[in-house]
Amino acid sequence: MVLPMPTFLARYATPFTTGLFLVSLISGIALFFHFGTSAFREMHEWLSMVLILPFVLHVWKNWRPFLMYFKRAPMAIALGLSLAAGLAMAWPALTGETSVSPQVAMIELVANGTPAQVAPLYNQTEEAFIAALKEKGFTAAETGKSLVDIATASGKGERDVVMTLTALKQ
């Protein structure tokens, strides 16, 4: 037995599902085409999580008609194909055979470099580069350590290094 939905929730379940789906759709397309990634990534991730609640309310509101879909082949076919597509996309990561994008590979290469290796990319000497890192809070910056090791020893992460390098280039 399904409990009746309060009127207020029934009134807003589908509109919020629609609105948040459109945000997820548009931001997902932008991310796919690498357009405005910094603007859309967090929006897409968080609002897609928020979408879960209106989706659950929408299913609750339409529970009986929703159950009817399971009596016909199209729902089983759609769910099966969706699961297969999801597994095909996730399989490389699940099996450890994942390949990263060229951008991620370059970021990892730079982040694992030492100040002596990375400084020329910023038209700086190693000493000036180390000083700039220290100024940005990477207190453990020194010759011979990788940027990731410097970040870890400074209580920061690889993302912090990448964001700092981006700021240094500007």
Short mmCIF file of C-alpha atoms in Angstrom, two decimals:
data_model
loop_
_atom_site.label_atom_id
_atom_site.label_comp_id
_atom_site.label_asym_id
_atom_site.label_seq_id
_atom_site.Cartn_x
_atom_site.Cartn_y
_atom_site.Cartn_z
CA MET A 1 0.00 0.00 0.00
CA VAL A 2 1.31 3.40 -0.97
CA LEU A 3 0.62 6.29 1.38
CA PRO A 4 -1.13 9.27 -0.21
CA MET A 5 1.16 12.17 -1.00
CA PRO A 6 0.50 15.52 0.70
CA THR A 7 -0.96 18.07 -1.73
CA PHE A 8 2.01 20.42 -1.45
CA LEU A 9 4.47 17.69 -2.48
CA ALA A 10 2.17 16.45 -5.24
CA ARG A 11 1.97 19.98 -6.65
CA TYR A 12 5.77 20.41 -6.86
CA ALA A 13 7.14 16.88 -7.51
CA THR A 14 6.91 16.94 -11.30
CA PRO A 15 7.80 20.63 -11.82
CA PHE A 16 10.97 20.28 -9.74
CA THR A 17 11.83 17.02 -11.48
CA THR A 18 11.45 18.79 -14.82
CA GLY A 19 13.38 21.92 -13.81
CA LEU A 20 16.29 20.07 -12.24
CA PHE A 21 16.38 17.57 -15.11
CA LEU A 22 16.73 20.47 -17.57
CA VAL A 23 19.61 21.92 -15.49
CA SER A 24 21.25 18.48 -15.44
CA LEU A 25 20.66 18.05 -19.18
CA ILE A 26 22.11 21.43 -20.18
CA SER A 27 25.07 21.23 -17.81
CA GLY A 28 25.74 17.64 -18.88
CA ILE A 29 25.82 18.64 -22.54
CA ALA A 30 28.14 21.55 -21.73
CA LEU A 31 30.47 19.21 -19.80
CA PHE A 32 30.44 16.67 -22.63
CA PHE A 33 31.59 19.31 -25.09
CA HIS A 34 34.04 20.83 -22.55
CA PHE A 35 32.24 24.15 -22.65
CA GLY A 36 32.37 26.18 -19.44
CA THR A 37 33.58 23.19 -17.45
CA SER A 38 34.47 25.18 -14.35
CA ALA A 39 31.04 26.82 -14.35
CA PHE A 40 29.05 23.67 -14.99
CA ARG A 41 30.82 20.82 -13.15
CA GLU A 42 29.80 21.67 -9.59
CA MET A 43 26.33 22.76 -10.72
CA HIS A 44 25.85 19.46 -12.55
CA GLU A 45 27.09 17.30 -9.70
CA TRP A 46 25.19 19.00 -6.87
CA LEU A 47 21.92 19.71 -8.64
CA SER A 48 21.87 16.17 -10.03
CA MET A 49 22.08 14.99 -6.43
CA VAL A 50 19.25 17.37 -5.48
CA LEU A 51 17.25 15.92 -8.41
CA ILE A 52 17.01 12.62 -6.51
CA LEU A 53 14.39 13.98 -4.07
CA PRO A 54 11.94 15.35 -6.67
CA PHE A 55 12.46 12.18 -8.72
CA VAL A 56 11.49 10.03 -5.72
CA LEU A 57 8.48 12.29 -5.11
CA HIS A 58 7.51 12.06 -8.79
CA VAL A 59 7.66 8.25 -8.67
CA TRP A 60 5.65 8.27 -5.44
CA LYS A 61 3.03 10.54 -7.00
CA ASN A 62 2.78 8.34 -10.09
CA TRP A 63 3.34 4.96 -8.42
CA ARG A 64 0.38 3.06 -9.92
CA PRO A 65 0.99 4.16 -13.52
CA PHE A 66 4.71 3.56 -12.96
CA LEU A 67 4.05 -0.07 -11.98
CA MET A 68 2.16 -0.60 -15.21
CA TYR A 69 5.39 -0.03 -17.17
CA PHE A 70 6.86 -3.16 -15.59
CA LYS A 71 4.10 -5.29 -17.13
CA ARG A 72 5.37 -4.52 -20.63
CA ALA A 73 8.56 -5.29 -22.52
CA PRO A 74 9.70 -1.71 -23.24
CA MET A 75 10.58 -1.07 -19.57
CA ALA A 76 12.63 -4.28 -19.30
CA ILE A 77 14.36 -3.52 -22.60
CA ALA A 78 15.11 0.09 -21.62
CA LEU A 79 16.42 -0.89 -18.18
CA GLY A 80 18.52 -3.71 -19.65
CA LEU A 81 20.05 -1.48 -22.32
CA SER A 82 20.68 1.28 -19.78
CA LEU A 83 22.43 -1.15 -17.45
CA ALA A 84 24.51 -2.55 -20.34
CA ALA A 85 25.54 0.95 -21.45
CA GLY A 86 26.45 1.93 -17.90
CA LEU A 87 28.54 -1.19 -17.41
CA ALA A 88 30.27 -0.71 -20.76
CA MET A 89 31.24 2.82 -19.78
CA ALA A 90 32.35 1.84 -16.25
CA TRP A 91 34.06 -1.44 -17.18
CA PRO A 92 37.55 -0.01 -17.81
CA ALA A 93 37.60 1.74 -14.43
CA LEU A 94 36.10 -1.27 -12.63
CA THR A 95 38.73 -3.60 -14.08
CA GLY A 96 41.68 -1.24 -13.67
CA GLU A 97 42.10 -0.90 -17.43
CA THR A 98 41.09 2.72 -17.46
CA SER A 99 42.73 5.21 -19.74
CA VAL A 100 42.69 8.85 -18.79
CA SER A 101 42.04 11.78 -21.04
CA PRO A 102 45.05 13.60 -22.48
CA GLN A 103 44.30 16.58 -20.23
CA VAL A 104 44.34 14.45 -17.09
CA ALA A 105 47.53 12.69 -18.24
CA MET A 106 49.25 16.07 -18.69
CA ILE A 107 48.05 17.32 -15.31
CA GLU A 108 49.39 14.17 -13.64
CA LEU A 109 52.69 14.51 -15.49
CA VAL A 110 53.15 18.10 -14.34
CA ALA A 111 51.93 17.45 -10.79
CA ASN A 112 54.45 14.62 -10.45
CA GLY A 113 57.26 16.83 -11.71
CA THR A 114 59.80 18.57 -9.51
CA PRO A 115 60.09 22.35 -9.28
CA ALA A 116 63.18 22.16 -11.53
CA GLN A 117 61.14 20.38 -14.19
CA VAL A 118 58.00 22.52 -13.93
CA ALA A 119 59.50 26.01 -13.38
CA PRO A 120 60.48 26.49 -17.06
CA LEU A 121 56.82 26.05 -18.04
CA TYR A 122 56.18 29.24 -16.08
CA ASN A 123 59.30 31.06 -17.36
CA GLN A 124 60.73 30.99 -13.86
CA THR A 125 63.86 29.74 -12.22
CA GLU A 126 63.53 26.84 -9.84
CA GLU A 127 64.20 29.18 -6.90
CA ALA A 128 61.53 31.67 -7.98
CA PHE A 129 59.06 28.84 -8.57
CA ILE A 130 59.70 27.38 -5.10
CA ALA A 131 59.24 30.85 -3.59
CA ALA A 132 55.93 31.24 -5.44
CA LEU A 133 54.75 27.85 -4.14
CA LYS A 134 55.70 28.80 -0.58
CA GLU A 135 53.85 32.09 -1.00
CA LYS A 136 50.75 30.07 -1.97
CA GLY A 137 50.97 27.96 1.21
CA PHE A 138 53.10 25.03 0.02
CA THR A 139 55.44 25.34 2.96
CA ALA A 140 57.29 22.10 2.17
CA ALA A 141 58.36 23.31 -1.29
CA GLU A 142 61.95 22.36 -1.98
CA THR A 143 64.26 21.09 -4.67
CA GLY A 144 63.98 17.45 -5.65
CA LYS A 145 60.43 16.77 -4.38
CA SER A 146 57.52 16.27 -6.75
CA LEU A 147 54.76 18.85 -6.57
CA VAL A 148 52.37 16.18 -5.27
CA ASP A 149 54.83 15.31 -2.48
CA ILE A 150 55.24 19.01 -1.69
CA ALA A 151 51.45 19.38 -1.50
CA THR A 152 51.06 16.34 0.76
CA ALA A 153 53.84 17.51 3.09
CA SER A 154 52.17 20.93 3.18
CA GLY A 155 48.78 19.45 4.15
CA LYS A 156 47.29 19.93 0.71
CA GLY A 157 46.26 17.71 -2.21
CA GLU A 158 46.93 17.32 -5.92
CA ARG A 159 43.89 19.49 -6.73
CA ASP A 160 45.42 22.31 -4.68
CA VAL A 161 48.62 22.03 -6.74
CA VAL A 162 46.70 22.15 -10.00
CA MET A 163 44.63 25.14 -8.91
CA THR A 164 47.76 26.95 -7.75
CA LEU A 165 49.56 26.22 -11.02
CA THR A 166 46.58 27.59 -12.92
CA ALA A 167 46.69 30.78 -10.84
CA LEU A 168 50.46 31.12 -11.32
CA LYS A 169 50.09 31.02 -15.12
CA GLN A 170 47.68 33.95 -15.24
#
